[in-house]
Coordinates of N, CA and C in Angstrom, one line a residue:
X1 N 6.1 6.3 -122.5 CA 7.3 5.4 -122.5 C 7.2 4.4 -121.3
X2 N 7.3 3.2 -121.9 CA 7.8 2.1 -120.5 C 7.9 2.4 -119.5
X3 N 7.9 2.0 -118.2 CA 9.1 1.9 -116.8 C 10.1 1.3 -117.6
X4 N 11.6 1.7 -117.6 CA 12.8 0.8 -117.5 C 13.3 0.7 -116.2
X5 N 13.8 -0.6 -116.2 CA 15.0 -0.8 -115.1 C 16.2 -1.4 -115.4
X6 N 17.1 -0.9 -114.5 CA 18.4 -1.1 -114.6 C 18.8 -1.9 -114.0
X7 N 19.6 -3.4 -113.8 CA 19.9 -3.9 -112.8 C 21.4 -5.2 -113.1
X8 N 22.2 -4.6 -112.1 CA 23.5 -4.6 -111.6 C 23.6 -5.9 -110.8
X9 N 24.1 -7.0 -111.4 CA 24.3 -8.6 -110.5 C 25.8 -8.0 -109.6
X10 N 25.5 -8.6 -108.4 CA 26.7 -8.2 -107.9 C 26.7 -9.6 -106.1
X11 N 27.8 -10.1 -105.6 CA 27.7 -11.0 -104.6 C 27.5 -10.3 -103.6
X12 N 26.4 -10.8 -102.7 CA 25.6 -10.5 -101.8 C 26.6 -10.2 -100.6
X13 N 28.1 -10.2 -100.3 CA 28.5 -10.2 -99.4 C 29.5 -8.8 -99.6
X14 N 29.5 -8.1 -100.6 CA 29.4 -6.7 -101.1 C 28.5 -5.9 -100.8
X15 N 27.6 -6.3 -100.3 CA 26.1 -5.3 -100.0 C 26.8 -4.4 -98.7
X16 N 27.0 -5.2 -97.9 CA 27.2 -4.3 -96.8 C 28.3 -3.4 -97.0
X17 N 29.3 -3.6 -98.3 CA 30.2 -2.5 -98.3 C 29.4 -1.5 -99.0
X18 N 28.4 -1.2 -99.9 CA 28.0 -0.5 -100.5 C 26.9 0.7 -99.3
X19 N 26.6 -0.3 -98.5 CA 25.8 0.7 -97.5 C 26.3 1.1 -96.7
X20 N 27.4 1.1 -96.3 CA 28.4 1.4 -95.8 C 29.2 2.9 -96.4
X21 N 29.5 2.6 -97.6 CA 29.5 3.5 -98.5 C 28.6 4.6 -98.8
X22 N 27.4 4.4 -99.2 CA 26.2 5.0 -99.5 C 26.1 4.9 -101.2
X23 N 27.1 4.5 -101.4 CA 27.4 4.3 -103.0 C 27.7 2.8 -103.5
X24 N 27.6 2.7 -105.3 CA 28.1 1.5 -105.5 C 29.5 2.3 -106.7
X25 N 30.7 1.6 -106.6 CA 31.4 2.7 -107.2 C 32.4 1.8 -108.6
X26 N 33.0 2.8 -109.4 CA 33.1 2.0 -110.5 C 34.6 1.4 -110.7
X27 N 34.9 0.3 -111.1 CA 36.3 -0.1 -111.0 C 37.5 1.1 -110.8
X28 N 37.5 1.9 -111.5 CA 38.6 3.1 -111.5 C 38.2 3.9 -110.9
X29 N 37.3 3.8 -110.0 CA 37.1 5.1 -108.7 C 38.0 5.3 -108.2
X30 N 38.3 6.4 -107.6 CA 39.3 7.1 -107.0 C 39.7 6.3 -105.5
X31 N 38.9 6.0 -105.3 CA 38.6 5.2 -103.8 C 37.9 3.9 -104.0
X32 N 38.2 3.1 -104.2 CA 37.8 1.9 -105.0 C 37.4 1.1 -103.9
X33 N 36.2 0.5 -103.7 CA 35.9 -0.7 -102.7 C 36.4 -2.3 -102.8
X34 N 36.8 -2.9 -101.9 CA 36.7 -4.2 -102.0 C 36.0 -4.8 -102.2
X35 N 35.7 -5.6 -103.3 CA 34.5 -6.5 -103.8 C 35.0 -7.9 -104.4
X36 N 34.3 -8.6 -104.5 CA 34.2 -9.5 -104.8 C 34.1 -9.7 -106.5
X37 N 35.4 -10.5 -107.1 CA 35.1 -9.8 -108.4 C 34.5 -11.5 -109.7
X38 N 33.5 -11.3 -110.5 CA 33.5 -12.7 -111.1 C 32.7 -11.8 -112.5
X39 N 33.9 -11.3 -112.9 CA 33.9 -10.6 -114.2 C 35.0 -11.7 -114.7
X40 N 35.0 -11.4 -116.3 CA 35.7 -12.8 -117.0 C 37.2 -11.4 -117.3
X41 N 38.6 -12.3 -116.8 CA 39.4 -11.3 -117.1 C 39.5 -10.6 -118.0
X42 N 39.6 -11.5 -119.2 CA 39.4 -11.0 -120.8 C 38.5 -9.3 -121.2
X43 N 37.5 -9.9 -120.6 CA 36.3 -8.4 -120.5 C 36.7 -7.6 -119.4
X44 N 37.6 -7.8 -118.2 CA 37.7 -6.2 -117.6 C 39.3 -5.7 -118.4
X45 N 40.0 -6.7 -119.3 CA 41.1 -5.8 -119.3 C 40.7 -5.1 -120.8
X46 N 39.6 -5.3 -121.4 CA 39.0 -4.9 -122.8 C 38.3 -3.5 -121.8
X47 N 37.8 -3.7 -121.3 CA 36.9 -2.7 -121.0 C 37.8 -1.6 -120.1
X48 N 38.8 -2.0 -119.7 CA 39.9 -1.3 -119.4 C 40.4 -0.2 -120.3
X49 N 40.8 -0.1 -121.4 CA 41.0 0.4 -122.9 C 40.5 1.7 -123.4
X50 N 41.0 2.0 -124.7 CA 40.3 2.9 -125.2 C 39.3 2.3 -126.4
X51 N 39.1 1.1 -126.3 CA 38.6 0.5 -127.7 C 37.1 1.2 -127.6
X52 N 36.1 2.1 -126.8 CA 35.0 2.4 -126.7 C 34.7 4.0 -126.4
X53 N 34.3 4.3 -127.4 CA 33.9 6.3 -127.4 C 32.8 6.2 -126.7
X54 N 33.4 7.1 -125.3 CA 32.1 6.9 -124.4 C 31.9 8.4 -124.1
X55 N 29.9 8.4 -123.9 CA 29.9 10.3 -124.0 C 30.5 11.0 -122.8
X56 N 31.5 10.7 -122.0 CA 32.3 11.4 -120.7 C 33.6 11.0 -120.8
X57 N 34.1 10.3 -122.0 CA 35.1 10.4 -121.5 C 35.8 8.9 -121.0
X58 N 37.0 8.9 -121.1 CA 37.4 7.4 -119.6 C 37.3 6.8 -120.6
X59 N 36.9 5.3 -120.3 CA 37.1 3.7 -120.1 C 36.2 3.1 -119.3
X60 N 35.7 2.0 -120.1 CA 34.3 1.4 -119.5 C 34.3 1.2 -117.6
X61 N 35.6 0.9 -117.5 CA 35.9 0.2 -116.1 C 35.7 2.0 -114.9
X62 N 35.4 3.3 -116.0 CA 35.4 4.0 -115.2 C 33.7 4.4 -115.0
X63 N 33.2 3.2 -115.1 CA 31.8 3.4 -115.2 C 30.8 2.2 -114.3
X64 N 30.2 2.8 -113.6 CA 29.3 1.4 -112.8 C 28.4 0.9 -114.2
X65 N 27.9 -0.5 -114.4 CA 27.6 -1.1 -115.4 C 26.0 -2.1 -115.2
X66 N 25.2 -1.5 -115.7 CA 24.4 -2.3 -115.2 C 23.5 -3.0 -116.8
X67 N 22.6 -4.2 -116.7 CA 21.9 -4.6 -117.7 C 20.6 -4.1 -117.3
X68 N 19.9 -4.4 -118.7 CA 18.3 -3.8 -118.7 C 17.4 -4.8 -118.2
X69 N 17.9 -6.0 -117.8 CA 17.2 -7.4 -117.1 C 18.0 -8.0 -116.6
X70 N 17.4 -9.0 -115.4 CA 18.4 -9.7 -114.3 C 18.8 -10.9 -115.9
X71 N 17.9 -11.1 -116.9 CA 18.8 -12.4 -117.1 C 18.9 -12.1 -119.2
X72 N 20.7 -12.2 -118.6 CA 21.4 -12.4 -119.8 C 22.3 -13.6 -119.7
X73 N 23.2 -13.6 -121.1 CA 24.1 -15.2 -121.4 C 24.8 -14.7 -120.2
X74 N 25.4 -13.6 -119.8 CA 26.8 -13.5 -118.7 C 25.8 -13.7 -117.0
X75 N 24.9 -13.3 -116.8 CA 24.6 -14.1 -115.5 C 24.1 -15.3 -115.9
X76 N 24.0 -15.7 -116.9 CA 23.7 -17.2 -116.9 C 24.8 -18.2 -116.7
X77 N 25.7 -17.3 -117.1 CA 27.3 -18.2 -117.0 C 27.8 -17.9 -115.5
X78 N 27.2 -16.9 -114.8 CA 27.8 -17.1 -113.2 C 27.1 -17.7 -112.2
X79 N 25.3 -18.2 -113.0 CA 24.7 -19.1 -112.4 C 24.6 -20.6 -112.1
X80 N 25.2 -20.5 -113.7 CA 25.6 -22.5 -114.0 C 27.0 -22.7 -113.7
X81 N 27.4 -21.3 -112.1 CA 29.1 -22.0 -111.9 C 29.8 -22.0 -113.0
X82 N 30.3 -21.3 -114.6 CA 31.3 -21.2 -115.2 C 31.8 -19.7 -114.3
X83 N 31.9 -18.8 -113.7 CA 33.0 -17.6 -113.3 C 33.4 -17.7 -112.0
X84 N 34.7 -17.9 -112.1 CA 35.4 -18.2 -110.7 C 35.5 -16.5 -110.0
X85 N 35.0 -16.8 -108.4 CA 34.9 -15.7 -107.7 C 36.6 -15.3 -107.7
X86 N 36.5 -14.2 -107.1 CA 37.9 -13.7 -106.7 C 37.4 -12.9 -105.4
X87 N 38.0 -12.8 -104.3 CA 37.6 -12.3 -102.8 C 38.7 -11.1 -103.1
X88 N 38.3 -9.7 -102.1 CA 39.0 -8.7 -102.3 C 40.4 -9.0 -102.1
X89 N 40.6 -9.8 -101.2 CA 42.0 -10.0 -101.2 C 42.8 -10.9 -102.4
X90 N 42.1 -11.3 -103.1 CA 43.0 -11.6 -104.5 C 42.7 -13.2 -104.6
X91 N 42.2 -13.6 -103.9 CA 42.1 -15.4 -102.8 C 41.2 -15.7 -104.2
X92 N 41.7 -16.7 -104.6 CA 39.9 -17.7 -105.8 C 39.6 -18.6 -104.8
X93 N 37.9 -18.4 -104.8 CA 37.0 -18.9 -103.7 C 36.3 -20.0 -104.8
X94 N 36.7 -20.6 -105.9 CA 35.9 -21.1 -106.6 C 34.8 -20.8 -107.2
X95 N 34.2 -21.4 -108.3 CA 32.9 -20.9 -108.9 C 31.7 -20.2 -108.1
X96 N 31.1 -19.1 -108.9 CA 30.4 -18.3 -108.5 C 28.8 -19.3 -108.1
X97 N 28.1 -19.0 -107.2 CA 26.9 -20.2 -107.1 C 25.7 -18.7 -107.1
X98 N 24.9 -19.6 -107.6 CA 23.1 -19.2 -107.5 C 23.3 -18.3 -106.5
X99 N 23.0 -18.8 -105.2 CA 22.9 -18.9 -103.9 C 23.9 -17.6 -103.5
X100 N 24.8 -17.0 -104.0 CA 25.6 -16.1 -103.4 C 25.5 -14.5 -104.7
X101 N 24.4 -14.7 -105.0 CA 24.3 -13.2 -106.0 C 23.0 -12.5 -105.5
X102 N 22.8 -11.4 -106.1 CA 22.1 -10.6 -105.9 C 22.1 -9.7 -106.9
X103 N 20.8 -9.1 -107.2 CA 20.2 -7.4 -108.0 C 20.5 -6.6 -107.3
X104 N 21.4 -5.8 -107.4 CA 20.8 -4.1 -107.7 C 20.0 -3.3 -108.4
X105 N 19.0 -3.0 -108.0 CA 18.0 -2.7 -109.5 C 17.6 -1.4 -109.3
X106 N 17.6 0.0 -110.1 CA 17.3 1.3 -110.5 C 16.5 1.4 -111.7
X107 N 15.9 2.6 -111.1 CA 14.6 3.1 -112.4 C 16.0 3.7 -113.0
X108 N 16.1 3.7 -114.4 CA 16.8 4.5 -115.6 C 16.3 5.6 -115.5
X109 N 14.6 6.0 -115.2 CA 14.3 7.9 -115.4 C 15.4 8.3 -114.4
X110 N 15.5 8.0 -113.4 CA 15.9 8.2 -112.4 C 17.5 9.4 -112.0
X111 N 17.9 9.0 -113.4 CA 19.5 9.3 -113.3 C 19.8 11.0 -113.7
X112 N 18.3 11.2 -114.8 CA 18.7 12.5 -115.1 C 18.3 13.5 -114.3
X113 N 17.1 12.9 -113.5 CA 17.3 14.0 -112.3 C 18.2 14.0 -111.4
X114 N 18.6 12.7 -111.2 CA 19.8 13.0 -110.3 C 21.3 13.6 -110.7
X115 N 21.2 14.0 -111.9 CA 22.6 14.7 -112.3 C 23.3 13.9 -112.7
X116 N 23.1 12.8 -112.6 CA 23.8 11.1 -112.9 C 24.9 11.6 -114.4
X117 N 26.1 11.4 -114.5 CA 26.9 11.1 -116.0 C 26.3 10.1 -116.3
X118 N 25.4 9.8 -117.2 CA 24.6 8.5 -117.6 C 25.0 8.3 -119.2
X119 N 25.5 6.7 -119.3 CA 24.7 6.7 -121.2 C 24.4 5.4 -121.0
X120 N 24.1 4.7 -122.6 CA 23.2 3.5 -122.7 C 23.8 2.7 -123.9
X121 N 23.7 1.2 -124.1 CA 24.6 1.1 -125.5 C 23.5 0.2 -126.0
X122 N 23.4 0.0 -127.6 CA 22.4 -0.9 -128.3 C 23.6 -2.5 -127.6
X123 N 24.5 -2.1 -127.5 CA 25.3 -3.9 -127.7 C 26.3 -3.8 -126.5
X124 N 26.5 -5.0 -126.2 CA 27.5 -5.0 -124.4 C 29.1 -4.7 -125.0
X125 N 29.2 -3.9 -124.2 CA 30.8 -3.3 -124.5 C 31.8 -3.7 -124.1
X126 N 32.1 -5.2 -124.6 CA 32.8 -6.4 -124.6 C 33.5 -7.1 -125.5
X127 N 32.5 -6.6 -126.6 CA 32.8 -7.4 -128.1 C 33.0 -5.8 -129.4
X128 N 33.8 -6.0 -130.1 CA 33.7 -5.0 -131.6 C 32.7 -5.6 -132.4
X129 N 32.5 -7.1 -131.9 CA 31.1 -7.5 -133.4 C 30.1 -8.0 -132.7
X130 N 28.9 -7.4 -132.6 CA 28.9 -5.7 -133.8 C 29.5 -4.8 -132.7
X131 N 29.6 -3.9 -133.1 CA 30.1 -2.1 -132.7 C 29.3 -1.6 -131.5
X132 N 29.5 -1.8 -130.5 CA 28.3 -0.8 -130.2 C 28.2 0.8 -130.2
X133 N 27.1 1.3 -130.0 CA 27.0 2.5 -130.0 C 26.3 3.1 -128.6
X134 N 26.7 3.9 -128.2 CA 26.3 4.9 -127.6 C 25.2 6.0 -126.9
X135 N 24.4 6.2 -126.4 CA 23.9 7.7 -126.3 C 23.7 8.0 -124.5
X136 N 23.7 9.4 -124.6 CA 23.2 9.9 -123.3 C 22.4 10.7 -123.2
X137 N 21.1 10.4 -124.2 CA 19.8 11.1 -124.1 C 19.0 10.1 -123.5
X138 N 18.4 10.2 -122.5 CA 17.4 9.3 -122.5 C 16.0 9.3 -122.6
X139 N 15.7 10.7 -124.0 CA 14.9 10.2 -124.6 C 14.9 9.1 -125.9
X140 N 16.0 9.0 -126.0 CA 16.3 8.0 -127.1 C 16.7 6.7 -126.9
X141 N 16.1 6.2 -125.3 CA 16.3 4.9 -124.8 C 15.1 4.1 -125.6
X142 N 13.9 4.7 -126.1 CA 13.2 3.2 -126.2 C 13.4 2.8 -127.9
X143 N 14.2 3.7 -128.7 CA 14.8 3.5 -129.7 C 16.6 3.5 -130.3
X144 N 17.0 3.2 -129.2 CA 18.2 2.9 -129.2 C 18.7 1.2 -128.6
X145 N 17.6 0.9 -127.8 CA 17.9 -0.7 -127.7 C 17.3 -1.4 -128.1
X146 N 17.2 -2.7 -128.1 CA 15.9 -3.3 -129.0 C 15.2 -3.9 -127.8
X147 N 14.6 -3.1 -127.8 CA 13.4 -3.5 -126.6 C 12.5 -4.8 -127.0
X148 N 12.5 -5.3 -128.2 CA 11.4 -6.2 -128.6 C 12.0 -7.3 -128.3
X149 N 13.6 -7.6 -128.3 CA 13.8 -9.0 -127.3 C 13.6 -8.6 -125.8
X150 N 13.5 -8.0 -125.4 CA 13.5 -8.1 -124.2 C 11.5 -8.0 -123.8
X151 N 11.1 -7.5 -124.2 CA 9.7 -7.6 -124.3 C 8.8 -8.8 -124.7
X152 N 9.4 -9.5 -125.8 CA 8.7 -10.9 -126.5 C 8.3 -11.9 -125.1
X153 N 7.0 -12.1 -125.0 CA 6.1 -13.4 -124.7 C 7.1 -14.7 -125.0
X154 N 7.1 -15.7 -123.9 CA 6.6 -15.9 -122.3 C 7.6 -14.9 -121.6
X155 N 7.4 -14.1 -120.5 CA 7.9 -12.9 -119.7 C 8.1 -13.8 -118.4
X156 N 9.0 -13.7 -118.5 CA 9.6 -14.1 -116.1 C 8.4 -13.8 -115.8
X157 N 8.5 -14.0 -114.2 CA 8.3 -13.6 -113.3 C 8.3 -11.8 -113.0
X158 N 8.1 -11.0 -112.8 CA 8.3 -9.5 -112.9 C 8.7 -9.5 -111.4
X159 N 8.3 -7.7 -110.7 CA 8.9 -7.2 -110.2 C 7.6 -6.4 -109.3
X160 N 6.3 -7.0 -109.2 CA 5.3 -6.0 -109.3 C 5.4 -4.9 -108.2
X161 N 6.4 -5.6 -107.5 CA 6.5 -3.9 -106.3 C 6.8 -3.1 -106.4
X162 N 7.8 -3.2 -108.3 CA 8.6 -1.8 -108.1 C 7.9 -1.2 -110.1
X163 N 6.3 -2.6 -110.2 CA 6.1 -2.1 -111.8 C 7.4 -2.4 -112.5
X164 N 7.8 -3.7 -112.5 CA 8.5 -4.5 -113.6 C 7.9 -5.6 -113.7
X165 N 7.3 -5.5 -115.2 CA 6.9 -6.6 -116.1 C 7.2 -7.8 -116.0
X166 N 8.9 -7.9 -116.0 CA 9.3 -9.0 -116.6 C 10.1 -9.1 -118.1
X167 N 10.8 -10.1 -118.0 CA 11.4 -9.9 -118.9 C 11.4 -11.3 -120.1
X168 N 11.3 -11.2 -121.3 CA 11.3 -12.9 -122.0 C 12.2 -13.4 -121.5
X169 N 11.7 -15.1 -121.3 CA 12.9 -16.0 -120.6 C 13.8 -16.6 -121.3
X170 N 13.8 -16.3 -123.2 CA 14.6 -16.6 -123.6 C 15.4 -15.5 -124.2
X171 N 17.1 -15.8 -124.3 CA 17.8 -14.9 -124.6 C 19.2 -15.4 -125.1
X172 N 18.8 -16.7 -125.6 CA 20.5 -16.8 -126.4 C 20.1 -16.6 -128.3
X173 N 20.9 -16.4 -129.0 CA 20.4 -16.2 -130.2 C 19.9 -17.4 -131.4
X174 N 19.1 -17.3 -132.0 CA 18.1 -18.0 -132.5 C 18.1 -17.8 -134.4
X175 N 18.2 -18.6 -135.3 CA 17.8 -18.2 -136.8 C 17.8 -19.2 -137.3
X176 N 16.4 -19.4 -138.1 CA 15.5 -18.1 -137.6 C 14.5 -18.2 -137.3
X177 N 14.0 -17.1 -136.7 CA 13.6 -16.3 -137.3 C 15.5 -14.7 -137.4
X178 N 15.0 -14.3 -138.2 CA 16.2 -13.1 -138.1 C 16.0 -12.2 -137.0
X179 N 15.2 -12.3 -136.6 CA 14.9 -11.0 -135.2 C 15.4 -11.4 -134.1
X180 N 16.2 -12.4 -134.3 CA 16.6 -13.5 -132.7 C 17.7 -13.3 -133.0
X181 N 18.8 -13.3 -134.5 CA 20.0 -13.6 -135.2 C 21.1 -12.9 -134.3
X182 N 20.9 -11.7 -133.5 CA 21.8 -11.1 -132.2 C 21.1 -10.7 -131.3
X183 N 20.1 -11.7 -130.8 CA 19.3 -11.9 -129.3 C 20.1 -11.7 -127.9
X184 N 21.1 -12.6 -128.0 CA 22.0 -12.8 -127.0 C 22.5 -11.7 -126.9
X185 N 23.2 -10.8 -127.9 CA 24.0 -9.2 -128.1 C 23.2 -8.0 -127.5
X186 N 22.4 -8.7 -128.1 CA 21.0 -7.1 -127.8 C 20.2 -7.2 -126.6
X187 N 20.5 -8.1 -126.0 CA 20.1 -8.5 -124.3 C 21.4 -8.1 -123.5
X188 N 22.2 -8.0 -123.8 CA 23.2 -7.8 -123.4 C 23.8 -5.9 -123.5
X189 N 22.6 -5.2 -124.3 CA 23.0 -3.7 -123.8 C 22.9 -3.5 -122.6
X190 N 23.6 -2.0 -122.6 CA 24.4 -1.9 -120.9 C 23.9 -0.3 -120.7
X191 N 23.5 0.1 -119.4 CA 23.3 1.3 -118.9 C 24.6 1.8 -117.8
X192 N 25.3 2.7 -118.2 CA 26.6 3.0 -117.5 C 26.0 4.2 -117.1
X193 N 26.7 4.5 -115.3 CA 27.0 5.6 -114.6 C 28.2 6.2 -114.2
X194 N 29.1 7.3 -114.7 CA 30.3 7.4 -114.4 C 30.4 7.8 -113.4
X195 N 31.4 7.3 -112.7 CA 31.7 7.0 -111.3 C 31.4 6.3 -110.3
X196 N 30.2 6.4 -110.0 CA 29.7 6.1 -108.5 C 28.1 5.9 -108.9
X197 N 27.1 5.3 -108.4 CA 25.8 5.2 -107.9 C 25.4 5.7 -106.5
X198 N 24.8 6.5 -106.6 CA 24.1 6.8 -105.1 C 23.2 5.8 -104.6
X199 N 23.0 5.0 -103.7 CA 21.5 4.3 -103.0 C 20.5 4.7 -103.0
X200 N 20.5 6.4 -103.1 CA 19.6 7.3 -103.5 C 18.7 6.6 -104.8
X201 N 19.4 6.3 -105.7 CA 18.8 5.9 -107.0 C 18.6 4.3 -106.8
X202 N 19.1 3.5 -105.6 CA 18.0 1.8 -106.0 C 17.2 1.9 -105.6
X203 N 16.0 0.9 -106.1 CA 14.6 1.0 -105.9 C 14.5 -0.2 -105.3
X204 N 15.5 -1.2 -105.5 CA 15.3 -2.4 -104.7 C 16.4 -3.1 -104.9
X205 N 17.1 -4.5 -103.9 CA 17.8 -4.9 -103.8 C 17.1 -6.4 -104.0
X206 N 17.1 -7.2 -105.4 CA 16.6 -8.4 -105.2 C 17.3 -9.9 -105.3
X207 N 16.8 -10.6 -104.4 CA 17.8 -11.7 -104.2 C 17.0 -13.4 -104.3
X208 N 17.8 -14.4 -104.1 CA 16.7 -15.6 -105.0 C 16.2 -16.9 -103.7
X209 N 16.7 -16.3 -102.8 CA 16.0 -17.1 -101.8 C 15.8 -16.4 -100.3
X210 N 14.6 -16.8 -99.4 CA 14.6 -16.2 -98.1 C 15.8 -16.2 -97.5
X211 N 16.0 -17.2 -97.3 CA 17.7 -16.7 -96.1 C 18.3 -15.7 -96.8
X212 N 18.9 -15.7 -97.8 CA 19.7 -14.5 -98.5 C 18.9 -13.0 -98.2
X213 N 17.4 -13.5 -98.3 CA 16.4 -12.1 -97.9 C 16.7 -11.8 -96.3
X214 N 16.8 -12.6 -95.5 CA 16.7 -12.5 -94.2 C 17.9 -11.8 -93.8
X215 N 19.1 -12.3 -94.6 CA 20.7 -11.9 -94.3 C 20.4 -10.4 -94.3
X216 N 20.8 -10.2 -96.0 CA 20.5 -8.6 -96.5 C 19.6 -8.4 -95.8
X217 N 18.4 -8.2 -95.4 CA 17.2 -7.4 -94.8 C 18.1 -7.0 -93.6
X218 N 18.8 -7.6 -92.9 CA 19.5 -7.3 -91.4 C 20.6 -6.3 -91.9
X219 N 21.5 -6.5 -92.8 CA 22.3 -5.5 -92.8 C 22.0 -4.3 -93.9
X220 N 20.1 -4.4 -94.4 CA 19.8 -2.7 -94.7 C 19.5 -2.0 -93.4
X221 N 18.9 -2.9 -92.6 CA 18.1 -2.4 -91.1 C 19.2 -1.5 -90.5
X222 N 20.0 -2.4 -90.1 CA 21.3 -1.8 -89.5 C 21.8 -0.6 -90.0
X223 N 21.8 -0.4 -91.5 CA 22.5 0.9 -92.0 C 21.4 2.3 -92.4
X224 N 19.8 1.8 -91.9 CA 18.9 2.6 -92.0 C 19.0 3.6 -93.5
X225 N 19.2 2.4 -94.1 CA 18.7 3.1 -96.0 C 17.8 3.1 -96.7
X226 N 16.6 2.1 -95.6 CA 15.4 1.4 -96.3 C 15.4 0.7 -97.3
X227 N 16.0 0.7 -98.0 CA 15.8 0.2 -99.4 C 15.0 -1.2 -99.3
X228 N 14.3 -1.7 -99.7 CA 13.4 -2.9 -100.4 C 13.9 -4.3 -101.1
X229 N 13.7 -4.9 -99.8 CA 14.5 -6.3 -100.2 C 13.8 -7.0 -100.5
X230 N 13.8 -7.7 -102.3 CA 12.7 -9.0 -102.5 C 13.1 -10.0 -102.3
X231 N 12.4 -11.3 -102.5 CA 13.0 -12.4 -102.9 C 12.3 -12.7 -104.1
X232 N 12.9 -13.1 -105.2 CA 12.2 -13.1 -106.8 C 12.9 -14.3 -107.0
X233 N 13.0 -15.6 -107.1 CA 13.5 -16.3 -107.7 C 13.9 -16.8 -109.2
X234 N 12.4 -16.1 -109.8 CA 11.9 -15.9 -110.9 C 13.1 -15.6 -111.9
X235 N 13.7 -14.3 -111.2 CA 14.6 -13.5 -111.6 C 16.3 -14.2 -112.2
X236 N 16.4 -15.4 -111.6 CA 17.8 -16.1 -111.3 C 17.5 -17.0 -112.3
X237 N 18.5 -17.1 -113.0 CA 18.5 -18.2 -114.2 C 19.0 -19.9 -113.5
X238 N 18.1 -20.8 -113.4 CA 18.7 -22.0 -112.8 C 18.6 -23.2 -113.8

């Protein structure tokens, strides 16, 4: 099977709360961090809900959320400035820019040894059309999402420090051909951790320009977590 990775867009001025933390933690944590929020309301008060049978239990928002590639239609929409930031204190700081995001990125093997509450969905758990579905085996990841959009030639830029490929650079939906007809949906499945993420499980922290690398690199140093700071620009939809 593949390397998969998992990886979590989140504003780069959050980092230092997570290392701080040692965790990255899920909207309904018990102890919930201040972050910086540029989720579209609509989708956290959906994901808020019971509209989703998840294998633990809860509500999406009680789940850290991450995609199978840095680039889908929703970071594309926080790239080209349509999602207005929100600062922990409730403040709108205006549109979300390039320049102020960042990857979280985890191996998927990764979670069952760690004990992880883990599952995976064919479709982002945002919309009822289509349905998505479920699982928390992860041997049934390379047949439960549709790995062939995400695999199809011309491929980004990859990841070669951490053995990521890359991902195809296109991903809004297309017909036809019919294999494109929910491109955008099926780029858009999601890998959930309930609760919390350990740092334990990133493999790297990637970001889209040197200064942003220079920033972060100083405040992993300081918190002695090691973790692996790229710069990929590749990665960032512009």
């Amino acid at each position: 099977m593949p390397d998969r990775f998992a990886f979590r867009q989140v504003d780069y001025r959050d980092i230092p709360t997570f290392l701080a933390d040692g965790e990255i933690r899920s909207k309904n944590h018990g102890a919930p961090q201040r972050c910086h929020q540029t989720s579209l309301p609509g989708l956290v008060g959906l994901r808020g809900t019971g509209a989703f049978t998840l294998p633990y239990g809860g509500v999406v928002n009680d789940y850290v959320a991450f995609y199978f590639s840095p680039l889908t239609s929703f970071t594309c929409s926080i790239h080209r400035e349509s999602v207005e930031v929100i600062d922990p204190n409730g403040v709108k700081l205006g549109m979300s820019k390039l320049d102020d995001r960042a990857f979280i990125v985890c191996r998927t093997d990764g979670f069952p040894a760690a004990g992880a509450p883990y599952c995976f969905s064919d479709y982002p758990l945002n919309s009822m059309a289509p349905l998505p579905t479920l699982s928390a085996d992860i041997g049934q990841l390379e047949t439960h999402v549709q790995w062939s959009v995400f695999d199809d030639y011309p491929l980004t830029p990859g990841i070669p420090e951490i053995g990521y490929d890359g991902v195809c650079k296109f991903f809004f939906n297309k017909f036809p051909p019919a294999k494109y007809q929910l491109r955008k949906q099926q780029r858009m499945a999601e890998f959930l951790v309930k609760d919390a993420v350990s740092l334990q499980q990133v493999t790297c922290i990637v970001v889209p320009s040197d200064g942003m690398k220079r920033t972060i690199q100083a405040h992993v140093d300081a918190s002695g977590w090691g973790i692996p700071v790229l710069e990929k620009p590749g990665c960032f939809v512009r």
